PDB file of C-alpha atoms in Angstrom:
ATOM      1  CA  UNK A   1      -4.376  31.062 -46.740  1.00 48.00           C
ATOM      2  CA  UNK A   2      -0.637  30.295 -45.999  1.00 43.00           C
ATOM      3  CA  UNK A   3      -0.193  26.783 -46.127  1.00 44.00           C
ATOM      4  CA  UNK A   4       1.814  26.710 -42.868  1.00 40.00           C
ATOM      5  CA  UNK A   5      -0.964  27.591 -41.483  1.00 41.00           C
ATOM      6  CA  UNK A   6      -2.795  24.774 -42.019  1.00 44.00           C
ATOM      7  CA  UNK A   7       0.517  22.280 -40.911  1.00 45.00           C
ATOM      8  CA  UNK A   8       0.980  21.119 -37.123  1.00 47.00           C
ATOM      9  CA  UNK A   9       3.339  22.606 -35.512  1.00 48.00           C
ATOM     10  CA  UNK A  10       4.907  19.589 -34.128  1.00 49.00           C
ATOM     11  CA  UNK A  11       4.109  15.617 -35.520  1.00 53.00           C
ATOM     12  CA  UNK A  12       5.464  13.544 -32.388  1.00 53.00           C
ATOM     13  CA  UNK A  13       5.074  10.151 -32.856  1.00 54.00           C
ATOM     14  CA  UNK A  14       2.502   8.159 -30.294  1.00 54.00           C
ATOM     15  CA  UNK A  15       5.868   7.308 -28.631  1.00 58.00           C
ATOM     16  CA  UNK A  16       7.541  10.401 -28.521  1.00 57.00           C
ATOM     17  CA  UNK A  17       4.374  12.073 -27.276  1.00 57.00           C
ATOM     18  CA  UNK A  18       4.305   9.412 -24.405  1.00 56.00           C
ATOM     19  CA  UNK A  19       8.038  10.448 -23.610  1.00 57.00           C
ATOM     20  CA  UNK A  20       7.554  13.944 -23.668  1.00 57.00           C
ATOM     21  CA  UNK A  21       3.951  13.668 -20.980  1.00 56.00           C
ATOM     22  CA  UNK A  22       6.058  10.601 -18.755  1.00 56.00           C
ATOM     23  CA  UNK A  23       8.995  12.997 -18.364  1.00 57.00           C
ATOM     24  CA  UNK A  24       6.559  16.109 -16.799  1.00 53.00           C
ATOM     25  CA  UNK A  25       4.797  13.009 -14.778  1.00 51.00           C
ATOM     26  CA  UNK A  26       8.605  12.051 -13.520  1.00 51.00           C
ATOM     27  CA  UNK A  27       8.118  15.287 -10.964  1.00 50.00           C
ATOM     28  CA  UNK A  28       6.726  14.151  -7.448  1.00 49.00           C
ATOM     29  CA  UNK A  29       3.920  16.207  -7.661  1.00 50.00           C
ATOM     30  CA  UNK A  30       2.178  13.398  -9.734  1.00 48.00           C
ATOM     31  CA  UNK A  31       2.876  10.040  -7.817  1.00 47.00           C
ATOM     32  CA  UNK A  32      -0.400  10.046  -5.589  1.00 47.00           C
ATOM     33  CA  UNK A  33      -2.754  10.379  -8.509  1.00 50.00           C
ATOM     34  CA  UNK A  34      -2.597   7.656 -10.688  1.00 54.00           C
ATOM     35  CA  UNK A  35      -6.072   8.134 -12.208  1.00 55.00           C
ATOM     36  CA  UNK A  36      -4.368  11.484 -13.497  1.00 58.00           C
ATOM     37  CA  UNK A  37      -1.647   9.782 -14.839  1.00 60.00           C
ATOM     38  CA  UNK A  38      -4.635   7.505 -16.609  1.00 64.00           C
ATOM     39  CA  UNK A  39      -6.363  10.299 -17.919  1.00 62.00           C
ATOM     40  CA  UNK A  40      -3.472  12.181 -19.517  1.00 64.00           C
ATOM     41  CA  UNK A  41      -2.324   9.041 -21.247  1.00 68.00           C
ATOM     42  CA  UNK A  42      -5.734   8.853 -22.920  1.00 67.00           C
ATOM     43  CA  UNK A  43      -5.737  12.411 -24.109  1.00 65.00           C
ATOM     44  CA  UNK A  44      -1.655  11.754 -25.345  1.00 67.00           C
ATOM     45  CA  UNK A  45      -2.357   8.847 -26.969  1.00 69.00           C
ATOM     46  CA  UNK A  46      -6.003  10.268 -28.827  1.00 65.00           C
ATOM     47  CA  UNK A  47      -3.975  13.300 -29.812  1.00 64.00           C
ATOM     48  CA  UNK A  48      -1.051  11.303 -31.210  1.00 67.00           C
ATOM     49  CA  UNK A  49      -3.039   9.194 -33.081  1.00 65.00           C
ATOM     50  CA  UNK A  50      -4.965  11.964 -34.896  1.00 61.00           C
ATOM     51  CA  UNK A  51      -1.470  13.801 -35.626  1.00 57.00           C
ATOM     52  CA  UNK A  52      -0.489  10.148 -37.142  1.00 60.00           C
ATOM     53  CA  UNK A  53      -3.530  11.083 -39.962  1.00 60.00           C
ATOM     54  CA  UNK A  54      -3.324  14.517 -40.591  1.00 56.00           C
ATOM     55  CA  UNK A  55      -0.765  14.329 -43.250  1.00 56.00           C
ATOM     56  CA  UNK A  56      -3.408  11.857 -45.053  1.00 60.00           C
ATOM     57  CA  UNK A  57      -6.703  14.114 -45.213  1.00 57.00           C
ATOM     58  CA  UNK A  58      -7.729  17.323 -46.366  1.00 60.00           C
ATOM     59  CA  UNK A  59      -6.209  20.444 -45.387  1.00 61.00           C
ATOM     60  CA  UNK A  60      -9.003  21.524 -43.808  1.00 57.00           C
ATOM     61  CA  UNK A  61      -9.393  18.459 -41.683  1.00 62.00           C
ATOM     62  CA  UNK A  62      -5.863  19.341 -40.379  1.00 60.00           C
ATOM     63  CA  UNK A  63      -7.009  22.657 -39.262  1.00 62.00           C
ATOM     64  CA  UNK A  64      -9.465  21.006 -37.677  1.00 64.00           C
ATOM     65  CA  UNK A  65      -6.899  18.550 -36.182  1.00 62.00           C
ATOM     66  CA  UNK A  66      -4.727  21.392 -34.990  1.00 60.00           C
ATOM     67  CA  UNK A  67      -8.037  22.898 -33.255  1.00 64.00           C
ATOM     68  CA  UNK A  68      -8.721  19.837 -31.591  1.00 65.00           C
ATOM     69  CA  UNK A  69      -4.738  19.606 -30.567  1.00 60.00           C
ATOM     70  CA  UNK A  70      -5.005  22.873 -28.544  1.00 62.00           C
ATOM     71  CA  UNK A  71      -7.912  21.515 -26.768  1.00 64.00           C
ATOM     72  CA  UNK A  72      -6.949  18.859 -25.656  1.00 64.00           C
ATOM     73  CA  UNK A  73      -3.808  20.913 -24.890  1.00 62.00           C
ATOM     74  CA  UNK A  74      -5.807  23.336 -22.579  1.00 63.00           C
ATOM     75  CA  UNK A  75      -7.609  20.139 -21.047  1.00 64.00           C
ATOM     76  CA  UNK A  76      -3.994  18.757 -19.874  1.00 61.00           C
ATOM     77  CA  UNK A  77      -2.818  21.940 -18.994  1.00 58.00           C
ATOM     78  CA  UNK A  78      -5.526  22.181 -16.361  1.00 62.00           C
ATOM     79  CA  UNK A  79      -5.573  18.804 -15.378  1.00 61.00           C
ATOM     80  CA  UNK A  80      -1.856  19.459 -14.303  1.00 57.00           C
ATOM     81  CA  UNK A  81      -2.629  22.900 -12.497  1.00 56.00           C
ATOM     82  CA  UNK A  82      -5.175  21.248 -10.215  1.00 57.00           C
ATOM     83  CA  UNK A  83      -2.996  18.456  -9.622  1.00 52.00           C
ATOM     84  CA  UNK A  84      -0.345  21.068  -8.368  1.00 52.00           C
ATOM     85  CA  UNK A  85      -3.491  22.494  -6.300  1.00 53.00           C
ATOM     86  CA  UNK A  86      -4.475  19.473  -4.831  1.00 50.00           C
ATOM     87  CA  UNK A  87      -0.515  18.462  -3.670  1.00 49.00           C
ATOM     88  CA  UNK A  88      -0.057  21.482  -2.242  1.00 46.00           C
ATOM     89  CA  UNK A  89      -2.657  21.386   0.236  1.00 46.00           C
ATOM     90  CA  UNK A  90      -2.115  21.055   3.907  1.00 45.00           C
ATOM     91  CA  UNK A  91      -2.462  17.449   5.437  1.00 45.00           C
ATOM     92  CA  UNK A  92      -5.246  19.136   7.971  1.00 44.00           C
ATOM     93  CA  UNK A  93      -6.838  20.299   4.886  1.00 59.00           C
ATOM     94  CA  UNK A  94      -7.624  16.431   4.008  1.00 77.00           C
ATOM     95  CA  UNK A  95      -8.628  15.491   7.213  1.00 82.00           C
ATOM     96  CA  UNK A  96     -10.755  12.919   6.888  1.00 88.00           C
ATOM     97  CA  UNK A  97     -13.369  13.440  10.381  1.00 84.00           C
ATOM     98  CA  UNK A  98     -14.492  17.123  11.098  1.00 83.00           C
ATOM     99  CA  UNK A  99     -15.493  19.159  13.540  1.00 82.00           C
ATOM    100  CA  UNK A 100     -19.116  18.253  13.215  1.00 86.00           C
ATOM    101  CA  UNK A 101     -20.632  16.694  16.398  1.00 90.00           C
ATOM    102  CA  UNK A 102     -21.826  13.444  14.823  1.00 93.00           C
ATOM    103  CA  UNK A 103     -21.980   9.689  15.360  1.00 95.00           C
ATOM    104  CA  UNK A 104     -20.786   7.005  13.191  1.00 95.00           C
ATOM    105  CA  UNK A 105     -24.353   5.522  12.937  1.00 96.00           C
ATOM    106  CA  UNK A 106     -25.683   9.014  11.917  1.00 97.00           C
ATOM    107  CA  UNK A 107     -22.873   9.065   9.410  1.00 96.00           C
ATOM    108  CA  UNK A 108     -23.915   5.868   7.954  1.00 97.00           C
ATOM    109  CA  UNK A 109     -27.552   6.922   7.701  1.00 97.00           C
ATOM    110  CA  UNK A 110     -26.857   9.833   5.631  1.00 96.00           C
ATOM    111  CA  UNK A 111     -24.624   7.526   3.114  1.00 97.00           C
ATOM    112  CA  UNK A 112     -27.169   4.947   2.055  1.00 98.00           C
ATOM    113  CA  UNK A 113     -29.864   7.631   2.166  1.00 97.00           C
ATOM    114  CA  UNK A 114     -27.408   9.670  -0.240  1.00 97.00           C
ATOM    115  CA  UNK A 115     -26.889   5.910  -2.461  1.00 97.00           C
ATOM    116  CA  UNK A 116     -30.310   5.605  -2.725  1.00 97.00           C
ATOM    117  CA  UNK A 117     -31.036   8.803  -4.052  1.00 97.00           C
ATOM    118  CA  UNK A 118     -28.313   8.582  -6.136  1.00 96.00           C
ATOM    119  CA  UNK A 119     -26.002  11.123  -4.662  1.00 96.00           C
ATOM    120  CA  UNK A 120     -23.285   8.528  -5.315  1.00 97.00           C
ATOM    121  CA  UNK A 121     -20.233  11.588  -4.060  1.00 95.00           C
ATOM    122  CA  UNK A 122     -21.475  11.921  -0.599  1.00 96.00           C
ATOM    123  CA  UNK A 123     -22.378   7.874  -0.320  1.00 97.00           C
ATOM    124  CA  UNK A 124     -18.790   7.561  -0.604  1.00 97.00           C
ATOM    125  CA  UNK A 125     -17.675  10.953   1.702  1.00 96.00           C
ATOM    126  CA  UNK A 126     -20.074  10.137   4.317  1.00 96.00           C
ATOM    127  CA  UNK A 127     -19.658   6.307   4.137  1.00 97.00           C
ATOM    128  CA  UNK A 128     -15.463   6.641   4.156  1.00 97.00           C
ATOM    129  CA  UNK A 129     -15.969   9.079   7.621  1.00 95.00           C
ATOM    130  CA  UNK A 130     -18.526   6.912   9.123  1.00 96.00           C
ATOM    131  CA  UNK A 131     -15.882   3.913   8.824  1.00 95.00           C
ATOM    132  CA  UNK A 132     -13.209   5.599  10.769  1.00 94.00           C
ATOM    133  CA  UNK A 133     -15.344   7.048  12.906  1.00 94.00           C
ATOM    134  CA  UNK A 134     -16.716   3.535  13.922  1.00 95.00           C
ATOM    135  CA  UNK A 135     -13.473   2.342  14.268  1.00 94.00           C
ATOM    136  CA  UNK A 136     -12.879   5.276  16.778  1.00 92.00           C
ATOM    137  CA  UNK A 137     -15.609   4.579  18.572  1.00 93.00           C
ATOM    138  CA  UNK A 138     -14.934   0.511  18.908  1.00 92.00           C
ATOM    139  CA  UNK A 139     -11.496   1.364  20.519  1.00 90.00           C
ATOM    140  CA  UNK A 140      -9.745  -0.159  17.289  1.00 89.00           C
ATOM    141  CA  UNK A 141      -7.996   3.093  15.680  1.00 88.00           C
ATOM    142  CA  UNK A 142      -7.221   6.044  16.841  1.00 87.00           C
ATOM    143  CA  UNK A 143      -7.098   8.806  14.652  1.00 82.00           C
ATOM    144  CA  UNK A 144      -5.258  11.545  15.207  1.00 82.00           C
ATOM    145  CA  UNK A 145      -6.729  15.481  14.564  1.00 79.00           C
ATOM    146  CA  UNK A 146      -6.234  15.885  10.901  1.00 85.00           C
ATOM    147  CA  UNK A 147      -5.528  12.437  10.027  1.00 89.00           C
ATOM    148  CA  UNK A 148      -5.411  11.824   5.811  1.00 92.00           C
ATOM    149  CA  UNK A 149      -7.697   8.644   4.502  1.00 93.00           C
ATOM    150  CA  UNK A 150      -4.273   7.261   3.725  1.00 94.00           C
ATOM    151  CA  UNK A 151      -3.245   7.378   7.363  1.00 93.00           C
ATOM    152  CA  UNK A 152      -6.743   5.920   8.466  1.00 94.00           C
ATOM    153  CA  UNK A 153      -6.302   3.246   5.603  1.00 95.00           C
ATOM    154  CA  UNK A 154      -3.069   2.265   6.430  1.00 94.00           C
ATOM    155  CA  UNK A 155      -3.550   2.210  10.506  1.00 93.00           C
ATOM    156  CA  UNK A 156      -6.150  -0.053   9.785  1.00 94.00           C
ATOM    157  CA  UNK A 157      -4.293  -1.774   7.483  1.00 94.00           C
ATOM    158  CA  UNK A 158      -2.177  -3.183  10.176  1.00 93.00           C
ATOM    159  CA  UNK A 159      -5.111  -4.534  12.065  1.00 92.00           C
ATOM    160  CA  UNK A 160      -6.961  -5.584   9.318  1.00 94.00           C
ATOM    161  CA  UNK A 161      -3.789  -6.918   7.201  1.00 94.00           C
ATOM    162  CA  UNK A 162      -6.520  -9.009   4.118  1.00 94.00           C
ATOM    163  CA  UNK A 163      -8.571  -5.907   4.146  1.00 95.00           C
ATOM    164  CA  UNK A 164      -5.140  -3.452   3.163  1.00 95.00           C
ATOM    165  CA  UNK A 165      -5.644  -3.684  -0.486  1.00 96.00           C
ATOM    166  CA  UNK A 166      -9.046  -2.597  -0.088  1.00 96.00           C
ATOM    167  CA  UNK A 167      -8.943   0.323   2.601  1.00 96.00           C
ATOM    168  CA  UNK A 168      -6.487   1.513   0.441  1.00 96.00           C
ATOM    169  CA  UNK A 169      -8.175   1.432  -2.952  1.00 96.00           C
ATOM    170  CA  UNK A 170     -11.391   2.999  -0.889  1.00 96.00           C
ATOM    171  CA  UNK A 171      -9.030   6.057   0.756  1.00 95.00           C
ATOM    172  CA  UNK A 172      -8.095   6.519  -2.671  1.00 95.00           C
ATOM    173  CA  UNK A 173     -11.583   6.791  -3.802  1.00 95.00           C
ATOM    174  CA  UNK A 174     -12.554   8.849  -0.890  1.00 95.00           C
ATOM    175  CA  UNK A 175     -10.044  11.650  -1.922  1.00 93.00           C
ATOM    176  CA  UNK A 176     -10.407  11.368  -5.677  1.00 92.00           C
ATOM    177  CA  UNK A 177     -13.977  12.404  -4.925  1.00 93.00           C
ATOM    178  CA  UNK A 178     -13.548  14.523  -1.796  1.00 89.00           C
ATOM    179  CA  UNK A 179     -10.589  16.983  -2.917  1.00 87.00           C
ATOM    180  CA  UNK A 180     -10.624  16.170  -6.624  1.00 85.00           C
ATOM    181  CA  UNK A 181     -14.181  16.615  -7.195  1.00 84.00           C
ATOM    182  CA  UNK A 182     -13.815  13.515  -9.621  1.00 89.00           C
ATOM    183  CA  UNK A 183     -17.606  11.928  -9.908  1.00 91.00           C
ATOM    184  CA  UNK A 184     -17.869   8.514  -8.256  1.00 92.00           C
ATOM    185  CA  UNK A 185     -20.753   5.525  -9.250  1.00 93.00           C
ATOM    186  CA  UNK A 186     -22.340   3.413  -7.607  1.00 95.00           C
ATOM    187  CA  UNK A 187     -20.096   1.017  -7.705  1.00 96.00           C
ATOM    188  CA  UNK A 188     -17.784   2.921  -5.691  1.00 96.00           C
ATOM    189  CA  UNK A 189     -20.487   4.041  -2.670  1.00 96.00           C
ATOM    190  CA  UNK A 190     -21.322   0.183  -2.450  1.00 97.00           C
ATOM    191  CA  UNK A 191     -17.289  -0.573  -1.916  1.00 97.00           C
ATOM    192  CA  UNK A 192     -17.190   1.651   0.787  1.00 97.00           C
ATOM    193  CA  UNK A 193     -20.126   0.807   2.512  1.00 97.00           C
ATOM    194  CA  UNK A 194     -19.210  -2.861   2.272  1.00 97.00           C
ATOM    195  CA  UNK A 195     -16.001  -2.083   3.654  1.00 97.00           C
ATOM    196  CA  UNK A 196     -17.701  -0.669   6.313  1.00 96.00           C
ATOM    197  CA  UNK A 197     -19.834  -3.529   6.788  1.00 96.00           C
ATOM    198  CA  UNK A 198     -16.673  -6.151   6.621  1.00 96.00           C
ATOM    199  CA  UNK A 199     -14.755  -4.189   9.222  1.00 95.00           C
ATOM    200  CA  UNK A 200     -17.261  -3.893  11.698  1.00 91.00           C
ATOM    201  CA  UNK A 201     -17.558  -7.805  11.813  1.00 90.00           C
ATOM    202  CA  UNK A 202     -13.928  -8.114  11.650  1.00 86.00           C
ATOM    203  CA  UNK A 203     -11.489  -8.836  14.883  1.00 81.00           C
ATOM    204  CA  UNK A 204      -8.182  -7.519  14.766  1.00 77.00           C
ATOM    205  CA  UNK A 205      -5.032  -9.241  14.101  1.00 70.00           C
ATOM    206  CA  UNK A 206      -2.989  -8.940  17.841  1.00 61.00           C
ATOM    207  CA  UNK A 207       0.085  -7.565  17.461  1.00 50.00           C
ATOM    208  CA  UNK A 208       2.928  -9.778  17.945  1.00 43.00           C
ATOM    209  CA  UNK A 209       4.665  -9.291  21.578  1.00 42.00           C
TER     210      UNK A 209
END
């Protein structure tokens, strides 16, 4: 076999790898998905590091390097396409209520039956609705047709100023799992839910005259 065939084509340093992934994350499309950002970092800096080696181990062991360099290629690749999706979606495509004719309480009820059974996804869909649809209902927020979990988080935000950090962080969980079919733990159905719970015992701050 050649022996070119067997070399890289490329042997970035971690560094240089990191330079080349932060310039493509530089475009707009990327600043609402951190987690992305997370991700590709982890699959730049695992592919970096086994470039680092391959001039120290058998040739084929580079193949096999070079194999594992196109996957992980692909596996950025269509991380980035469905991150290009995602941002080009409508903002009534991410509405956060529907058209279904349902009650906050109801909504609740189907997200700790769903966290019990371990259907941890809708826990947090149904759990992240029922919120703003309680809020809706109590006369605290109203949210407009179409309204984005980052609109709801931050119109509560305003009432709710030492619950921000945390409506946000749950809106962000909320799409993650609704439009980026990321998987979500318990963890993050409990958050919501107890966000739900902390709000509804909550008074607002008044605005200032």
């Amino acid at each position: 076999m050649t022996p070119w065939l067997l070399e890289p084509p490329v042997r970035p340093s971690g560094e240089e790898a990191r330079s080349w992934l932060r310039e493509e994350l530089t475009d707009p499309d990327y600043h609402e998905r951190p987690l992305l950002e997370d991700v590709l970092d982890w699959l730049v800096r695992l592919f970096s590091e086994g470039v680092a080696r391959a001039g120290e181990i058998a040739p084929v062991s580079t193949a096999a390097a070079v194999a594992t360099f196109f996957a992980l290629a692909l596996g950025v690749l269509l991380l980035l396409g469905r991150a290009r999706r995602d941002r080009g979606r409508r903002p009534a495509d991410r509405a956060v209520l529907t058209d279904e004719v349902v009650t906050a309480a109801q909504l609740r009820g189907r997200a700790e039956r769903a966290r019990a059974e371990g259907r941890h996804e809708d826990a947090v869909v149904d759990a992240f609705r029922a919120l703003a649809l309680r809020q809706q209902e109590d006369g605290r927020l109203e949210v407009a047709p179409g309204a984005t979990a980052h609109e709801i988080a931050a119109g509560l935000g305003r009432s709710f100023p030492d619950l921000a950090v945390r409506l946000e962080r749950c809106a962000r969980v909320f799409e993650e799992v609704r439009y980026g079919q990321l998987p979500a733990g318990a963890d993050r159905a409990d958050a919501v839910l107890a966000l739900d719970d902390d709000l509804a015992r909550r008074r607002p701050v008044e605005a200032p005259a």
